[in-house]
Short mmCIF file of N, CA and C in Angstrom, two decimals:
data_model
loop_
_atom_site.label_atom_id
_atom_site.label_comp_id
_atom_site.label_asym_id
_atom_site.label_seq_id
_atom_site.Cartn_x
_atom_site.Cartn_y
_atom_site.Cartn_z
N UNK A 145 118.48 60.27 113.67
CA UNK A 145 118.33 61.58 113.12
C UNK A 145 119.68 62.03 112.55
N UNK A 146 119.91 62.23 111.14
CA UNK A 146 120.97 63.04 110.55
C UNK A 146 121.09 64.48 110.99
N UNK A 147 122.14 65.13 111.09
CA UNK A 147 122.33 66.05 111.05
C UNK A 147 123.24 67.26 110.28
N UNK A 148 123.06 67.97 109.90
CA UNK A 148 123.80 68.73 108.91
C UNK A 148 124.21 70.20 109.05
N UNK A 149 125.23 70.55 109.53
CA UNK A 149 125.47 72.00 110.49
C UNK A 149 125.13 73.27 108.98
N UNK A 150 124.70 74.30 109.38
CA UNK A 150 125.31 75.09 108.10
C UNK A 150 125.62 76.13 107.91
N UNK A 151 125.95 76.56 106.47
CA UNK A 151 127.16 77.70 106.34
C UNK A 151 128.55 77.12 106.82
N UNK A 152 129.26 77.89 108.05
CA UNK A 152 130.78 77.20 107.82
C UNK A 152 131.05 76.67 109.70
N UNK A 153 129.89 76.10 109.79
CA UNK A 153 129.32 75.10 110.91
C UNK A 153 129.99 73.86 111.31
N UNK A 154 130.41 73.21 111.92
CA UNK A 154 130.92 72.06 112.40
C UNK A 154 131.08 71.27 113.31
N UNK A 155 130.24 69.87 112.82
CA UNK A 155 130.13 69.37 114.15
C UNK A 155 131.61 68.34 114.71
N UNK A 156 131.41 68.45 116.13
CA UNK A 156 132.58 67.56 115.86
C UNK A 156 132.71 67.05 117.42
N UNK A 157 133.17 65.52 117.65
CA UNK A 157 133.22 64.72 118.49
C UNK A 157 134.72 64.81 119.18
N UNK A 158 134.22 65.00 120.69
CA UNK A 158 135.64 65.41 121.48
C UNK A 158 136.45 63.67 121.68
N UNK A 159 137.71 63.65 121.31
CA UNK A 159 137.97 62.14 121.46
C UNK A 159 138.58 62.20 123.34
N UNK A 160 138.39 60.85 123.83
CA UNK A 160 138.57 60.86 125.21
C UNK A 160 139.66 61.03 125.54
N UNK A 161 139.91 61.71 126.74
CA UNK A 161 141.37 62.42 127.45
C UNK A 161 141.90 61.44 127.75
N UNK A 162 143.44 61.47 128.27
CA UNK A 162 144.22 60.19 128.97
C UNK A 162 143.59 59.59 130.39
N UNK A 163 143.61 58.43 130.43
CA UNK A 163 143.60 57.94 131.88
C UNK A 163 144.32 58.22 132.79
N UNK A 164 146.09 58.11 132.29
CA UNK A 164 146.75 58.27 133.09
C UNK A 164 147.96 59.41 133.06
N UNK A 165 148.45 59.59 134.02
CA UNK A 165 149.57 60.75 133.60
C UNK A 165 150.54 60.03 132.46
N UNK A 166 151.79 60.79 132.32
CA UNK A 166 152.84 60.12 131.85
C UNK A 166 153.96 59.60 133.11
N UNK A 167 153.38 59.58 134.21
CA UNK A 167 154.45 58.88 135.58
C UNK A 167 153.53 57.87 135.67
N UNK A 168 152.35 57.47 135.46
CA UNK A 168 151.43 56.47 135.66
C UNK A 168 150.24 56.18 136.53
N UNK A 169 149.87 58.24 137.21
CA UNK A 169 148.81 57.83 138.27
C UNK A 169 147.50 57.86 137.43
N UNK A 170 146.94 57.80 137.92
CA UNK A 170 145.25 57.79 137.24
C UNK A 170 144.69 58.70 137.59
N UNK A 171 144.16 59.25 136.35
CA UNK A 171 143.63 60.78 137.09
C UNK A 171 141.78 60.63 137.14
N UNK A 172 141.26 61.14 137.95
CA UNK A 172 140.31 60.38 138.09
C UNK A 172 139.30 61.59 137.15
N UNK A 173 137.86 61.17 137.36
CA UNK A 173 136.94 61.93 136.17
C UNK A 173 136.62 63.53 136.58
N UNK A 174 136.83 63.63 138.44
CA UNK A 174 136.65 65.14 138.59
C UNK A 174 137.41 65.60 138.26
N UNK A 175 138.82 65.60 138.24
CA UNK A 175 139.78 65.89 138.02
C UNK A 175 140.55 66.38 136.19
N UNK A 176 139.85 65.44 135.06
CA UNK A 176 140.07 65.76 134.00
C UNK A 176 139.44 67.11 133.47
N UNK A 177 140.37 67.63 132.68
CA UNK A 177 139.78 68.83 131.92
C UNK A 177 138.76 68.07 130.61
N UNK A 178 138.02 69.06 130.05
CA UNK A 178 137.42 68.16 128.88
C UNK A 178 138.85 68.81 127.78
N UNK A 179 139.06 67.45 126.49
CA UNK A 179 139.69 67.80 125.77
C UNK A 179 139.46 68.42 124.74
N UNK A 180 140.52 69.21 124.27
CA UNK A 180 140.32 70.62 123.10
C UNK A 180 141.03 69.48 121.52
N UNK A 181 140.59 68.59 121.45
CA UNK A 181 141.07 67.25 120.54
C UNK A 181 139.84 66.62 119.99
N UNK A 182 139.51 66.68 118.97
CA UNK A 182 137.99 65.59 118.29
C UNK A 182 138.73 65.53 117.00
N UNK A 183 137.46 64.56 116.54
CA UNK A 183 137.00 64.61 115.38
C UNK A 183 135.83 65.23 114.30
N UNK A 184 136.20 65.46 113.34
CA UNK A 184 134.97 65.91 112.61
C UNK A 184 134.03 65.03 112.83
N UNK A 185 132.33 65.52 112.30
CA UNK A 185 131.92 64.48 112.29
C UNK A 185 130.90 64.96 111.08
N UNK A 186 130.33 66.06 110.62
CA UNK A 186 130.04 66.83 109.50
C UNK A 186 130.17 67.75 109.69
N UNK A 187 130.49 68.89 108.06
CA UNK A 187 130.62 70.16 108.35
C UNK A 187 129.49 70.48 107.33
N UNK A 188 129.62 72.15 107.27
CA UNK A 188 128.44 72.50 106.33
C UNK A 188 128.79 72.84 105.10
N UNK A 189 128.00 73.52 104.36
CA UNK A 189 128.83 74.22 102.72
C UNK A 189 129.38 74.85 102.52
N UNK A 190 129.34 75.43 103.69
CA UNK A 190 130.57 76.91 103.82
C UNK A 190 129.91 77.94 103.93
N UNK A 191 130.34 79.43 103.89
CA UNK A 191 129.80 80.78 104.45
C UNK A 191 129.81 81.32 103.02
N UNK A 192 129.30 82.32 102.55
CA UNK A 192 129.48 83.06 101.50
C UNK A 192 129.56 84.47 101.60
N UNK A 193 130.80 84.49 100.61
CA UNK A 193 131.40 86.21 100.44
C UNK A 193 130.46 87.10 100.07
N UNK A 194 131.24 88.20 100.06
CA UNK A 194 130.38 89.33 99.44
C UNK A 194 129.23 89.43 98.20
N UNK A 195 129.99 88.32 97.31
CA UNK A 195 129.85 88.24 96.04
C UNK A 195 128.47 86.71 95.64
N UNK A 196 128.26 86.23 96.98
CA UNK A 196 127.46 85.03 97.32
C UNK A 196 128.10 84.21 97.01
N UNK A 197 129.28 83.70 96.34
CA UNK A 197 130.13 82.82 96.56
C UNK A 197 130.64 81.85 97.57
N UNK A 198 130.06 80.68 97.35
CA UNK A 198 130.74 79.62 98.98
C UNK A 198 131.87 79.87 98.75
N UNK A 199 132.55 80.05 100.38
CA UNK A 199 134.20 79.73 100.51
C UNK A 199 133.82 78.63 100.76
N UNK A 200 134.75 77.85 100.11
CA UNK A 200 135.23 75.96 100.67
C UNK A 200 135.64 76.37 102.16
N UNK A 201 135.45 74.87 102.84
CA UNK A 201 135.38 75.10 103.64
C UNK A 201 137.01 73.92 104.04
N UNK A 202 137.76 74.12 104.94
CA UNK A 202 139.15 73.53 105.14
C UNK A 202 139.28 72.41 105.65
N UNK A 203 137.98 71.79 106.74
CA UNK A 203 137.98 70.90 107.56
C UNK A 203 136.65 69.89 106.45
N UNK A 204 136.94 68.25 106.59
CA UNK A 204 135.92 67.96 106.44
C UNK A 204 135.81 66.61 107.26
N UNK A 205 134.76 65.73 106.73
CA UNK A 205 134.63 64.98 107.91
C UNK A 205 135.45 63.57 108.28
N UNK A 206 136.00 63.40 109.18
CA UNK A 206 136.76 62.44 109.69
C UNK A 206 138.08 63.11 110.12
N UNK A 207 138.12 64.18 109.97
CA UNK A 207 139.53 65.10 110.20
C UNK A 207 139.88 65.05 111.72
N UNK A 208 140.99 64.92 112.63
CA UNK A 208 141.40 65.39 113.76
C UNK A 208 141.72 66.30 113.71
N UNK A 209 141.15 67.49 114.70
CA UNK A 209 141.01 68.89 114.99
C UNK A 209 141.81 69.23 116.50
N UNK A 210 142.13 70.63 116.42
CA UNK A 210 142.54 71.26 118.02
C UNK A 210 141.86 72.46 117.94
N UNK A 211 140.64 72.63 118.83
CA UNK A 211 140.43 73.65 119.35
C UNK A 211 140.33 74.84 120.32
N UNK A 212 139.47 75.49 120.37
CA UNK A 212 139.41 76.34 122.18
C UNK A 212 139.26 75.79 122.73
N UNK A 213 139.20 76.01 124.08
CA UNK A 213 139.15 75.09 125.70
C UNK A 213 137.80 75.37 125.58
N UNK A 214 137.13 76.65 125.12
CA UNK A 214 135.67 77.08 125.72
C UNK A 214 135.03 77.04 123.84
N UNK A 215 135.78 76.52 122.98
CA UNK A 215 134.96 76.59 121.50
C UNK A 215 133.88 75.85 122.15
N UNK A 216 132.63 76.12 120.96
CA UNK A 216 131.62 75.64 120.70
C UNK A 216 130.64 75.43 121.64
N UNK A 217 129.53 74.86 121.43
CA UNK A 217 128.09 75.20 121.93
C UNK A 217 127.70 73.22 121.91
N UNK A 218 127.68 72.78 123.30
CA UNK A 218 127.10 71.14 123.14
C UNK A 218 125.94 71.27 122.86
N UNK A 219 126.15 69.79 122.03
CA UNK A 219 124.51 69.68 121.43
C UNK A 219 124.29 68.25 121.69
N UNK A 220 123.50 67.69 121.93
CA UNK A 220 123.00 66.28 121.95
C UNK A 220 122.43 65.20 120.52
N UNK A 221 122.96 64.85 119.76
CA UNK A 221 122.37 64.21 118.66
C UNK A 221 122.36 62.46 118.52
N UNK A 222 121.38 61.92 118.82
CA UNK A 222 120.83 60.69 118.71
C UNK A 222 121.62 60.14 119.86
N UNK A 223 121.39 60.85 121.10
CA UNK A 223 122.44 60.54 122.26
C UNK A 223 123.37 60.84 122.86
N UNK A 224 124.43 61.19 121.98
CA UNK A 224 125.60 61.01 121.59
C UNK A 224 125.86 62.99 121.94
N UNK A 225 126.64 63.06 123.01
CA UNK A 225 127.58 64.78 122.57
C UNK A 225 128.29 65.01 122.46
N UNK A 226 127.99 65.79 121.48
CA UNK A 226 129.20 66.55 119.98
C UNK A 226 128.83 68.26 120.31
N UNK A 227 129.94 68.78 119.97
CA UNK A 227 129.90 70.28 120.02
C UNK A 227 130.00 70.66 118.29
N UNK A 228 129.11 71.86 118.49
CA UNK A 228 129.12 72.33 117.01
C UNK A 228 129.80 73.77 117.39
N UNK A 229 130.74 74.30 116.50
CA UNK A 229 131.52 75.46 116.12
C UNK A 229 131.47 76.19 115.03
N UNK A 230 131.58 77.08 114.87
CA UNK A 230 132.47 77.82 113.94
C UNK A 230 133.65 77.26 113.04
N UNK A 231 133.99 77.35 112.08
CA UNK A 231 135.11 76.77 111.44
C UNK A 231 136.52 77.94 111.61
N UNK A 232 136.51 79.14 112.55
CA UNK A 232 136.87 80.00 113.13
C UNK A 232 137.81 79.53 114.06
N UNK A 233 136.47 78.92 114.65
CA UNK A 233 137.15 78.40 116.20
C UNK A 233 137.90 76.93 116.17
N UNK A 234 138.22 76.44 115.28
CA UNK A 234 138.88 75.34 114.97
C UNK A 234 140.72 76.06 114.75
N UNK A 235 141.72 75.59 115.71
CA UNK A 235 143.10 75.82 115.39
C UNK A 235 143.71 75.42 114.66
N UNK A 236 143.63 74.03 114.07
CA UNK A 236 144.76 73.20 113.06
C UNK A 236 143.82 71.90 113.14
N UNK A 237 145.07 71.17 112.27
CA UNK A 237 144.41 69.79 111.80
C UNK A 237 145.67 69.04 112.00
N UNK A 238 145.34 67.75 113.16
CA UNK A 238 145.78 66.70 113.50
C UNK A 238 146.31 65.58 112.12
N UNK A 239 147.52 65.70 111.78
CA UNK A 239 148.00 64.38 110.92
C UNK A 239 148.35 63.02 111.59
#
């Protein structure tokens, strides 16, 4: 199943947290926070102004993202969970 978020919607895949500290213990799975770090994975066409005009939208897909600790709403798609957001709730873009 494809999926296609819309207006200024975005889905996007959390990439996995560290295993280990930086001293070298292992932190185990109760213990990890989930990470505020993904990837795009599609976005939508964007929101429109006053004027019905799409704003472009800043993020697109394959981008590394930083977001809220509590952004977005999980969703389940062909298995697989991805959180979809706001393009709001997205902080910057990972180079």
């Amino acid at each position: 199943m494809a999926f296609t978020p819309l207006h200024d919607r975005v889905l996007v895949r959390r990439t996995e947290s560290e295993e280990k500290t930086a001293g070298g213990l292992i932190i185990p799975d109760s213990a990890k926070e989930k990470p505020a770090e993904g990837e795009v994975v599609s976005v939508g066409a964007g929101a429109r102004d006053d004027d019905g005009d799409r704003i472009a939208m800043d993020v697109k897909a394959g981008d590394r993202i930083l977001f809220g600790k509590w952004s977005g709403t999980e969703v389940t798609v062909d298995g697989e969970e991805l959180l979809i957001m706001k393009e709001s709730d997205i902080m910057g873009i990972l180079s």
